[in-house]
Coordinates of C-alpha atoms and ligand atoms in Angstrom, one line a residue:
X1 CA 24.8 7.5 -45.1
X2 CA 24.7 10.4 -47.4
X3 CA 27.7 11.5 -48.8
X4 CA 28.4 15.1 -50.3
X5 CA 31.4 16.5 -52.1
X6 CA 31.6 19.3 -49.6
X7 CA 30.0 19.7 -46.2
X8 CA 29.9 23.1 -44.8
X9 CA 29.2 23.5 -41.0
X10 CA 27.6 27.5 -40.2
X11 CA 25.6 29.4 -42.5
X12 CA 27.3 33.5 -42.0
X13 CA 29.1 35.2 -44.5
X14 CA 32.2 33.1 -44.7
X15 CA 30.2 29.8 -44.7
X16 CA 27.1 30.4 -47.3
X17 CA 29.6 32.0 -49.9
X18 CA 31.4 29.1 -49.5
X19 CA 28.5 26.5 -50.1
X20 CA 26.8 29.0 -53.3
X21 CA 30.0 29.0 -54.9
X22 CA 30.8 25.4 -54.1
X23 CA 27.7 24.7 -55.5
X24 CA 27.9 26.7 -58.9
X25 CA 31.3 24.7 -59.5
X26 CA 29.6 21.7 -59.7
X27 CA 30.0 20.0 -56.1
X28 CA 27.0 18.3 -54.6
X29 CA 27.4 20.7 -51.4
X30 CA 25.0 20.9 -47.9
X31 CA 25.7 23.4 -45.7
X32 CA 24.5 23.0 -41.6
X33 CA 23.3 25.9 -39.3
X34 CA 22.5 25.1 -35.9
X35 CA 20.8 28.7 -35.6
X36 CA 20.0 31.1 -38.3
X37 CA 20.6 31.4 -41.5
X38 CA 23.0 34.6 -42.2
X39 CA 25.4 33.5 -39.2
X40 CA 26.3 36.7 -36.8
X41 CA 26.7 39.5 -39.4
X42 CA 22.8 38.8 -40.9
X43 CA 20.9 38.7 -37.6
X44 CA 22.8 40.0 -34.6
X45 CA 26.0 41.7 -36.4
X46 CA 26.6 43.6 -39.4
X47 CA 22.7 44.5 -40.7
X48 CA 21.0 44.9 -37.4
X49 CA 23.3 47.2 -36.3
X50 CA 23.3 49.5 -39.2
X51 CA 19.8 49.5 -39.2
X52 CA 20.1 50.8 -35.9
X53 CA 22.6 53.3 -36.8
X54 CA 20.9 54.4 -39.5
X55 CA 17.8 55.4 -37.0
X56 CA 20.5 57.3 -35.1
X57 CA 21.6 59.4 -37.9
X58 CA 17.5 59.9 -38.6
X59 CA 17.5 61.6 -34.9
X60 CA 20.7 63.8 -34.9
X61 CA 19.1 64.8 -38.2
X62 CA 15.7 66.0 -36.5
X63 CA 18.2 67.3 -33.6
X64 CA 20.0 69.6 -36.2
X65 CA 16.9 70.3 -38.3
X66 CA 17.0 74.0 -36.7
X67 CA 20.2 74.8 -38.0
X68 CA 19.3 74.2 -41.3
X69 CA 15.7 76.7 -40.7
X70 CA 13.5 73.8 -40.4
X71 CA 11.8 73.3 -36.4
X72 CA 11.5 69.9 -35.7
X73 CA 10.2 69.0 -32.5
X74 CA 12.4 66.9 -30.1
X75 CA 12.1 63.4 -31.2
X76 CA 11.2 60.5 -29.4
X77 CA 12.1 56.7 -29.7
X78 CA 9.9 53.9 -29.7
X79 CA 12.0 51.4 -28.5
X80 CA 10.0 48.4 -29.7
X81 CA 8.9 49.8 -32.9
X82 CA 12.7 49.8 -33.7
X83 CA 13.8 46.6 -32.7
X84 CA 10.6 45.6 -34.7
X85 CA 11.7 47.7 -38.1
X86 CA 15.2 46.0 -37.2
X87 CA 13.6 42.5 -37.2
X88 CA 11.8 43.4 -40.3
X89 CA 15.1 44.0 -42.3
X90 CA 16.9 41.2 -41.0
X91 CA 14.5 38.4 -41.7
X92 CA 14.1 40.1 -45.2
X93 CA 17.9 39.8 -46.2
X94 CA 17.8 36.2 -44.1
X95 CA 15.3 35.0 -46.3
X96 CA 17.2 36.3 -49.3
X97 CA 20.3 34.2 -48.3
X98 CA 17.9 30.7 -47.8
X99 CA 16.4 31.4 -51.4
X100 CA 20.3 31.9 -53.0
X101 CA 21.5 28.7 -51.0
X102 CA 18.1 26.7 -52.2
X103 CA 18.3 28.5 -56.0
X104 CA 21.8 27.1 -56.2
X105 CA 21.1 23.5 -55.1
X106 CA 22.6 23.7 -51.7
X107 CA 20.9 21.5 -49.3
X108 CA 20.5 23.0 -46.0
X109 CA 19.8 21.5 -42.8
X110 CA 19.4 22.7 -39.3
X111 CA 21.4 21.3 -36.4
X112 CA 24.5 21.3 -34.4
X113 CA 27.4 19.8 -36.1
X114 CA 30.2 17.3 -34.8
X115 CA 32.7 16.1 -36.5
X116 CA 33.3 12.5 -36.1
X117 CA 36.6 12.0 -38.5
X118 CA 38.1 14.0 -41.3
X119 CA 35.1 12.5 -43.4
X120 CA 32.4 12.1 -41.2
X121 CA 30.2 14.4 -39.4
X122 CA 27.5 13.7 -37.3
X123 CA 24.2 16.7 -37.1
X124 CA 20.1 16.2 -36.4
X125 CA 20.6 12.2 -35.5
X126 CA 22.4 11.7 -38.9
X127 CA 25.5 11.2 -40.0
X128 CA 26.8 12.2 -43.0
X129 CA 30.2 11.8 -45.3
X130 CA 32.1 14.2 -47.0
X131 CA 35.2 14.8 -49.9
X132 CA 35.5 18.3 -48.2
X133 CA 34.4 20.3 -45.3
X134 CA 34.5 23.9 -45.4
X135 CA 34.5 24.8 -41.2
X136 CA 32.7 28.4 -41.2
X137 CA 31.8 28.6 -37.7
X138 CA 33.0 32.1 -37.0
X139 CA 32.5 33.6 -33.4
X140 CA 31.1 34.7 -30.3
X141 CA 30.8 37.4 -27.7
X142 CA 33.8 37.4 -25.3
X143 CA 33.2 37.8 -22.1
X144 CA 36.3 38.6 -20.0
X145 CA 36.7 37.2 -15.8
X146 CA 35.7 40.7 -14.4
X147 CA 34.3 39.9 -11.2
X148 CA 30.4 40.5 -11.5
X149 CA 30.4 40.9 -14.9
X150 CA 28.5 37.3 -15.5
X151 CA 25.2 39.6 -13.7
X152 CA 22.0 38.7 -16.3
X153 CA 22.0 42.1 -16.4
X154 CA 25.4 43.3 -17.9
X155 CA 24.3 42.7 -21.6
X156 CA 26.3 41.7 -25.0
X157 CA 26.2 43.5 -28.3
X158 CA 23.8 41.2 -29.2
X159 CA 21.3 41.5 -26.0
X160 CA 21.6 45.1 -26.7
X161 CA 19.5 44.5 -30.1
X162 CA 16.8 43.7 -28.5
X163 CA 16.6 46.1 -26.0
X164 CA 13.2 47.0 -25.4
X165 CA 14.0 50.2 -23.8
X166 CA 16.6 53.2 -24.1
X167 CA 18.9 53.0 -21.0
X168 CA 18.8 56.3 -19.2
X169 CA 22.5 55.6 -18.7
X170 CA 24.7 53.0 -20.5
X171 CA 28.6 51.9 -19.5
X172 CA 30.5 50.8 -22.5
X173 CA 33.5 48.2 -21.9
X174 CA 35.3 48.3 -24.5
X175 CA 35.9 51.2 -26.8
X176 CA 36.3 49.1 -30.3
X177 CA 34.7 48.6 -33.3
X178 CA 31.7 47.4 -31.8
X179 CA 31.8 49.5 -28.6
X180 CA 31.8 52.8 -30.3
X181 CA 29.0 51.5 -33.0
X182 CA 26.2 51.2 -30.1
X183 CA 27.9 54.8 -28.1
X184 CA 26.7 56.2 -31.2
X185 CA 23.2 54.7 -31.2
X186 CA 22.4 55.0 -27.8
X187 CA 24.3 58.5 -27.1
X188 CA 21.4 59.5 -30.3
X189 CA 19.0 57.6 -28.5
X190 CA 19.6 59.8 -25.7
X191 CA 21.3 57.6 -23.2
X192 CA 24.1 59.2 -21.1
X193 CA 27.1 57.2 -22.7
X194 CA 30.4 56.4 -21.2
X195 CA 33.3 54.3 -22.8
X196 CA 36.3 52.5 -21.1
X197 CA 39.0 51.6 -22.8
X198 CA 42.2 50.2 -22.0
X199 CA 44.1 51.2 -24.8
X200 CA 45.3 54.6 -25.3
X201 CA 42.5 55.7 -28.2
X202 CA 39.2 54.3 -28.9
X203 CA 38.7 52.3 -32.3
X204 CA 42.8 51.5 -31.9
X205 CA 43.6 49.8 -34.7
X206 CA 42.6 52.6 -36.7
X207 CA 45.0 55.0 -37.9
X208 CA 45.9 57.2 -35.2
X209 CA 44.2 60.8 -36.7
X210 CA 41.2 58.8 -37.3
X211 CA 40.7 57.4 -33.6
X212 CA 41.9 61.0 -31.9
X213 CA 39.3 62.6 -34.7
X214 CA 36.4 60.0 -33.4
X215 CA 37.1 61.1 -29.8
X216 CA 37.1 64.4 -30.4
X217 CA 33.5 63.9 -32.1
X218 CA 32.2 61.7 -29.7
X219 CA 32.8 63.5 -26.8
X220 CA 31.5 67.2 -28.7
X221 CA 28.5 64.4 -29.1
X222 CA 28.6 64.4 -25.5
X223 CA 29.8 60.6 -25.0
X224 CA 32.1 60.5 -21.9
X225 CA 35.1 58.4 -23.3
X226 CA 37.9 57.1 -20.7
X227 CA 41.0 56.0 -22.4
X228 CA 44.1 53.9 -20.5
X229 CA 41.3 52.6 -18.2
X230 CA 40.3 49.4 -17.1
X231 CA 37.2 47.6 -15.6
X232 CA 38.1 46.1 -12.5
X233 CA 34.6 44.9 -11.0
X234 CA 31.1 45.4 -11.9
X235 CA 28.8 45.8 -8.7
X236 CA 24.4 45.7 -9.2
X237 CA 22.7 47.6 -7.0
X238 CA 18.8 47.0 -7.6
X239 CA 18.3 48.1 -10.9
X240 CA 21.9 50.4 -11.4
X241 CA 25.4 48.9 -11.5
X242 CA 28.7 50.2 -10.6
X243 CA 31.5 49.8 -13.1
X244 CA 34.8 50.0 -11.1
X245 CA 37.6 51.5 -13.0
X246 CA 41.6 52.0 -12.6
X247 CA 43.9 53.1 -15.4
X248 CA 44.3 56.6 -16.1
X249 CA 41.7 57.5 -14.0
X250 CA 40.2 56.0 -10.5
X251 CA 36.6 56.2 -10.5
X252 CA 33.5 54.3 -9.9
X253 CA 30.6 54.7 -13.0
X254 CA 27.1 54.7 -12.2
X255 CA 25.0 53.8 -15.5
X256 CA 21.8 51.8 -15.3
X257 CA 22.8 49.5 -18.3
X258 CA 26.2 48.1 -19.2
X259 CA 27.0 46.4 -22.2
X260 CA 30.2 44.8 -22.8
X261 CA 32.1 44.6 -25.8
X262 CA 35.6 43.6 -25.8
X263 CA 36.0 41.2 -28.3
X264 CA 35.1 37.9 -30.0
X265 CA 36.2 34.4 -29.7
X266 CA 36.4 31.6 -32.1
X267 CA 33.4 28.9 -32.4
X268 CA 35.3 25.7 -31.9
X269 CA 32.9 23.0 -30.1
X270 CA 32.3 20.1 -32.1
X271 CA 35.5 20.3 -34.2
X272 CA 37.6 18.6 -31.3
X273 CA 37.9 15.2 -33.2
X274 CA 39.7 17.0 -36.5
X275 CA 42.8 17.9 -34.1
X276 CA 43.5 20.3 -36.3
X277 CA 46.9 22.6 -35.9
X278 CA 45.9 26.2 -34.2
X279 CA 47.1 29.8 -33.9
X280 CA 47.1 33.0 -32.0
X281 CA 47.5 31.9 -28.8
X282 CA 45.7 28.6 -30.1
X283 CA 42.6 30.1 -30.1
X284 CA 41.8 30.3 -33.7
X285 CA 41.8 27.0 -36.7
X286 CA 45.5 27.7 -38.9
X287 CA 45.2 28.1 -42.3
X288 CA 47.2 29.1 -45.2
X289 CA 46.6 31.3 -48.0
X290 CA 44.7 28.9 -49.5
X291 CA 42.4 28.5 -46.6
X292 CA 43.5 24.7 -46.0
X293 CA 44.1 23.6 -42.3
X294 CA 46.5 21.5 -41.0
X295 CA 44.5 18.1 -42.4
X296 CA 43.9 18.0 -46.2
X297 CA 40.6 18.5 -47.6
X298 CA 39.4 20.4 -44.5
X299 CA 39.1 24.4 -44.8
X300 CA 38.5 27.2 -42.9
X301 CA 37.2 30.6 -43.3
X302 CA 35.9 33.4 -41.3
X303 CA 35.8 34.5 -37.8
X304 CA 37.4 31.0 -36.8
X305 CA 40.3 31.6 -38.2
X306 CA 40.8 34.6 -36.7
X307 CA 42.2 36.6 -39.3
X308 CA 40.3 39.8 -39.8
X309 CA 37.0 39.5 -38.1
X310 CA 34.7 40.8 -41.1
X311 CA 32.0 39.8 -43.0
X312 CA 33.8 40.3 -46.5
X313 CA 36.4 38.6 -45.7
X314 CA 34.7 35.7 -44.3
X315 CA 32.9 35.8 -47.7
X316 CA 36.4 36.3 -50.0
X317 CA 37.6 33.6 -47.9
X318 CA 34.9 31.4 -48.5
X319 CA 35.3 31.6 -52.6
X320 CA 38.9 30.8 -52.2
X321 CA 38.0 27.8 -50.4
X322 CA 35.3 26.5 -52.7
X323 CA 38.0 27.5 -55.9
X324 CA 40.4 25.3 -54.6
X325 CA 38.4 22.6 -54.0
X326 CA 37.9 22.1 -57.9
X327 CA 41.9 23.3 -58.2
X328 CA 41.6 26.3 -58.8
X329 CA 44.8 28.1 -56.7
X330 CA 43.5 30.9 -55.6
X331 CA 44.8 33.0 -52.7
X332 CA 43.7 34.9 -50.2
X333 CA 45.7 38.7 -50.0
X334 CA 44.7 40.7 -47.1
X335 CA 46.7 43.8 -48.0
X336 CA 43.7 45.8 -49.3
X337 CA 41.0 45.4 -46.9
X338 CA 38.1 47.9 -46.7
X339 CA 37.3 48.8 -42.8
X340 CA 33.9 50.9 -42.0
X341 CA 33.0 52.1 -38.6
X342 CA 29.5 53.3 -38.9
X343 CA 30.1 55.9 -35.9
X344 CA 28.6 59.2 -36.6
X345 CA 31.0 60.4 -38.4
X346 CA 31.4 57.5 -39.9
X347 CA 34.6 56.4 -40.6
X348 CA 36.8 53.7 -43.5
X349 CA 39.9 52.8 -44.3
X350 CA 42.0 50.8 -46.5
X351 CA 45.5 49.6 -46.7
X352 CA 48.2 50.8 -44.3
X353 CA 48.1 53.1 -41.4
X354 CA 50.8 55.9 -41.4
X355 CA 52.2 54.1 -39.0
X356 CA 53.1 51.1 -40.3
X357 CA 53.4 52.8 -43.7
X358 CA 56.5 54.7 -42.2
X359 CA 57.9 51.3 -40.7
X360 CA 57.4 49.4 -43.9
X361 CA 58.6 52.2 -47.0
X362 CA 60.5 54.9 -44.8
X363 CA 59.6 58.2 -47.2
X364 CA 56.0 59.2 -47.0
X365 CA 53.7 61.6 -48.9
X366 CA 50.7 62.3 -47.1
X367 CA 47.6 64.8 -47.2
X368 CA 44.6 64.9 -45.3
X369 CA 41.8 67.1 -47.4
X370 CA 39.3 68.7 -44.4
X371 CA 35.3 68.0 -45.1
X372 CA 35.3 71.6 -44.2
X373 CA 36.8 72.6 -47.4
X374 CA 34.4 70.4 -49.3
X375 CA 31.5 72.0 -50.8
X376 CA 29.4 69.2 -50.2
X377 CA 29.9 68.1 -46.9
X378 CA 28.9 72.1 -46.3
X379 CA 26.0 71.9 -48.1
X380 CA 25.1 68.5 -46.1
X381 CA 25.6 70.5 -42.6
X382 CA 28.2 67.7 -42.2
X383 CA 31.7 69.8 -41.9
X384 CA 33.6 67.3 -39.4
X385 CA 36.3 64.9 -40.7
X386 CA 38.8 64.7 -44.1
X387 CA 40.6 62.3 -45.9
X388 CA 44.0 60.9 -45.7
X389 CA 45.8 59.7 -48.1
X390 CA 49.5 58.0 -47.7
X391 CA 51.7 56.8 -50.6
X392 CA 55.4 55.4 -51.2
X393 CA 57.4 59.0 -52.0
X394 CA 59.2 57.4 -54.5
X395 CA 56.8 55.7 -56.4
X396 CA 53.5 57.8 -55.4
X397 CA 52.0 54.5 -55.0
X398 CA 48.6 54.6 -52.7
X399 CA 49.8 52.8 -49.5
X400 CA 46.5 53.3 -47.2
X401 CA 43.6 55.7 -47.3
X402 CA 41.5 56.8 -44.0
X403 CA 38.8 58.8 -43.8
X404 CA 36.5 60.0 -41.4
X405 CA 33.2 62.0 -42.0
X406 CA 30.3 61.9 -44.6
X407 CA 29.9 59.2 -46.7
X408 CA 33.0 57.6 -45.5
X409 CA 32.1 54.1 -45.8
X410 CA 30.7 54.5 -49.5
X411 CA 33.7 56.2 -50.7
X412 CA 36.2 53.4 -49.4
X413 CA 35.6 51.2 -52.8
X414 CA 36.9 53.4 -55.2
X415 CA 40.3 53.7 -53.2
X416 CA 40.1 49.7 -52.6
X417 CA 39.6 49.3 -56.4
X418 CA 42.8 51.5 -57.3
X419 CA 44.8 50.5 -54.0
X420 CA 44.5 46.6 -55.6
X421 CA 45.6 47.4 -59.1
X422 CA 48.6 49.3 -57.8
X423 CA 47.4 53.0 -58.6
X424 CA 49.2 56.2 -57.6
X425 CA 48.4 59.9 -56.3
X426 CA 49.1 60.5 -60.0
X427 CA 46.1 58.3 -60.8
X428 CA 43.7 60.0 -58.8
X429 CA 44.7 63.7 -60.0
X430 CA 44.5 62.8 -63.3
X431 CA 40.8 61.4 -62.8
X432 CA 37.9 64.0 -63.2
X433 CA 35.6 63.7 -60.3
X434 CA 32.3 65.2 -60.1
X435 CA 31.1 68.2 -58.3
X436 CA 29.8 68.6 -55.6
X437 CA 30.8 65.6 -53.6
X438 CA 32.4 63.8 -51.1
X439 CA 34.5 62.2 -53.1
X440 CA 36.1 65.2 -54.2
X441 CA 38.0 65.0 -50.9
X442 CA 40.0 62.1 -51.9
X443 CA 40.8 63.8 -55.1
X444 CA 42.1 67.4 -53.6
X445 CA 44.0 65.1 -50.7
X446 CA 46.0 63.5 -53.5
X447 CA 46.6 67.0 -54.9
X448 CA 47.8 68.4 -51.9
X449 CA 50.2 65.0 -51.2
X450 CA 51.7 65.8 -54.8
X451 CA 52.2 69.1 -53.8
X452 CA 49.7 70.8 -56.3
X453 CA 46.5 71.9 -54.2
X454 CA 43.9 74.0 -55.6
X455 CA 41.4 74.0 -52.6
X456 CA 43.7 74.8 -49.9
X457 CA 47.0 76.1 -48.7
X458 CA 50.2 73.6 -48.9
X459 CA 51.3 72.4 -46.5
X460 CA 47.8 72.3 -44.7
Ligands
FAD501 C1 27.7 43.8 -33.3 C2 28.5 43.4 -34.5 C3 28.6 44.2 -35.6 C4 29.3 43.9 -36.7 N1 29.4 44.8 -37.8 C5 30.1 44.4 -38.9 C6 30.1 45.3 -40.0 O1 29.5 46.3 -40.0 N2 30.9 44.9 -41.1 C7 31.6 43.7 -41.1 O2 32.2 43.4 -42.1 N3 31.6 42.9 -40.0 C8 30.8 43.2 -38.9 N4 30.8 42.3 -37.9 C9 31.6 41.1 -37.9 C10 30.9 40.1 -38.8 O3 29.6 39.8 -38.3 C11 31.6 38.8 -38.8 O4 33.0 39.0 -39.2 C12 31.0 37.7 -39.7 O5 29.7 37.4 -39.4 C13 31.9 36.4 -39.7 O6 31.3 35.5 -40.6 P1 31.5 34.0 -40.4 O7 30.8 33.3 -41.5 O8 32.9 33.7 -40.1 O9 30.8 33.6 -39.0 P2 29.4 33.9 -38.3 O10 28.7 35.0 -39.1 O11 29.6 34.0 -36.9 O12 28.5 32.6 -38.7 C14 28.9 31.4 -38.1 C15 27.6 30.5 -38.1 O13 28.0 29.1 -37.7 C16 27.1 28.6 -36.9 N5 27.7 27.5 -36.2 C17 28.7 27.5 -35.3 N6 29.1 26.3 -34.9 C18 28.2 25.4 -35.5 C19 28.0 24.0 -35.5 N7 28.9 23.2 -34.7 N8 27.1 23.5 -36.2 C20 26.3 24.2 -37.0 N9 26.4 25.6 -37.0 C21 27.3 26.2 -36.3 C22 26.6 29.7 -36.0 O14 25.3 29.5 -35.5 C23 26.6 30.9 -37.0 O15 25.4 31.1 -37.6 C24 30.0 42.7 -36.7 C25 30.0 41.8 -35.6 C26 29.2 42.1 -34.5 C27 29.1 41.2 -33.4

């Protein structure tokens, strides 16, 4: 039997960080992928999707060419020839990842993992030992008991990217993360979009300005977004379905594609013999800050444990894992997380929402700089949106930073990288930032929270 200091069982974010780093410290390290290399965020997650988006953003583009003096004719999708340019970039960054695991002496093998004992595994008619096992199985589409909704033809996020057609008319359940991503692709696409949500805003765990700001662009975008509304049955008829909905409203959707996207749950078969200690409603592996379950020597990281479903985190979790199994003591902090929603506008955040800002320090100061006062979101024909910034009063310490519009995703590091070492409003203003940009936005928001603006009115 072979024997390796650390096994690690799924090959996504969280688990091939894990075995690289593992790896580099010295440890004779396999990692085992019973599908494909890149785990969910690689081939049917993260890259796909933005790839996808991406060609969205191309055709609102051509669609607002005219405002800008240059006629465009209407533009037309070849549904195939993007799932194929989709393909294309996936498989490239998939094969990347092998080459990293390989370059670094990780030995990879396909198969289906079960553990046998808290040093045994069993994958591909072999079994195997280990010192450590790093469990990186992250998760998979949830699919809630809605009566009809197991049809073959009510489709998952990850279905949906490989779609060889563009739905005339597409029913969204489920108005997250994930939900609002493909409303944005398809509604570009030109599908006739609606979203259902139970909660009260779409993208909900989002500051509240942000979410209210998304709906108010997604519906100008001409999505039809329901809110306080729930999916009670989903009915085919030939090729259309019914989406039956109470809540808020009473009302019966007619789309002839549905996709559902309410969530993800925790890869967990083949791990029943660990009997390891659980959480959140015992649907997700326990671990500390360490990323150490319940049974020493066994780790966790990524969608399994249920923490923040993300792809960096899976990966920062999967260093902290691999750095303690050589002693190391690194934790894990999840206070300054960076959050993107590639919706158009895109949105990111970081740190806390006002919210929980107020709950947690009391006195606020807050700003939110508009895009429309920001010469180059102007000069990009992209005026929807601003940035919010919320600090401590008494400290001016950056508590959280959300912003929604142009570039939004790109500008979320810098804040991360301050937000981590502690910085203040006072930090920012005293930082030259170049012209024109949207960065700028962040910098005249932290004017206008210290009370000094220059590109706008207080109290704005
Ligand atoms: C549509 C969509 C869009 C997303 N977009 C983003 C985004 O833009 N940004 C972001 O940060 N996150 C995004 N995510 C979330 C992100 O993909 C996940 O948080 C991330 O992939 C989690 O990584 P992981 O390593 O924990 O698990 P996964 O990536 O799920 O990888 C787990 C791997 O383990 C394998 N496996 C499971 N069980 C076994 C077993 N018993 N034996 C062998 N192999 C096994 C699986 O086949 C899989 O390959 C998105 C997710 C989806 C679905």
């Amino acid at each position: 039997m072979n024997h390796y200091d650390v096994a690690v069982i799924g090959a996504g974010p969280g688990g091939y960080v894990a075995a690289i780093r593992s790896a580099q410290l010295g440890l004779k390290t396999i990692i085992i992928e019973k599908d494909k290399i890149g785990g969910t965020c690689l081939n049917v997650g993260c890259i796909p999707t933005k790839t996808l988006v991406k060609n969205a953003e191309i055709v609102n583009g051509i669609r607002h060419a005219a405002d800008r003096g240059i006629i465009i004719p209407e533009p037309e999708i070849d549904m195939p020839a993007t799932i194929g340019m989709k393909n294309k970039v996936v498989n490239q960054l998939a094969g990347g990842v092998q080459m990293l695991l390989k370059a670094n002496g990780v030995e990879i093998i396909t198969g289906d993992a079960k553990t046998l004992s808290a040093d045994r595994l069993s994958v591909a008619g072999q079994e195997i030992s280990f010192g450590n096992l790093i469990i990186a199985t992250g998760s998979s589409n949830f699919i809630p008991p809605i009566p009809g909704i197991d049809d073959p033809g009510v489709l998952t996020s990850t279905e949906m990217l490989d779609l060889d057609h563009v739905p005339e008319s597409l029913a969204i359940i489920g108005g997250g993360v994930i939900g609002c991503e493909f409303a944005t692709i398809f509604t570009s696409f030109g599908s006739k979009v609606t979203i259902i949500e139970m909660m009260q805003n779409i993208v909900p765990a989002m500051d509240k300005d942000i979410s209210i700001m998304l709906k108010k662009s997604m519906k100008a975008s001409g999505v039809n977004i329901l809110t306080d509304c729930k999916v009670t049955q989903v009915n085919r008829l030939n090729d259309r379905y019914q989406v039956r909905i109470t809540g808020a409203k009473e009302e019966t959707i007619e789309a002839s594609g549905v996709l559902v996207s309410i969530g993800r749950s925790a890869n967990l078969n083949g791990l029943e013999a660990l009997g390891l200690a659980m959480e959140y409603g015992n649907k997700y592996i326990k671990v500390n800050d360490r990323m150490e379950t319940s049974t020493a020597h066994i780790y966790a990281v990524g969608d399994v444990t249920g923490k923040m479903m993300l792809a960096h985190v899976a990966s920062s979790q999967g260093i902290v894992a691999a750095e303690n199994i050589v002693g190391n003591k690194l934790v894990m902090s999840y206070d300054v997380v960076p959050n993107c929603v590639y919706t158009i506008p895109e949105i990111s955040s970081a740190g806390l929402t006002e919210e929980k800002a107020r709950e947690t320090f009391g006195e606020l100061l807050i700003a939110k700089f508009p895009m429309s006062a920001c010469g180059k979101a102007l000069a990009m024909g992209e005026p929807a949106g601003f940035a919010k910034l919320i600090a401590e009063k008494k400290t001016k310490k950056v508590l959280g930073c959300h912003i929604i519009g142009a570039n939004a995703t790109e500008l979320i590091g810098q804040i991360a990288v301050l937000m981590k070492k502690g910085g203040t409003l006072t930090d920012i203003e005293e930082t030259i930032y170049a012209h024109p940009t949207i960065s700028e936005t962040i910098s005249e928001a932290a004017h206008l929270a210290l009370g000094r603006p220059v590109h706008t009115l207080k109290g704005k």
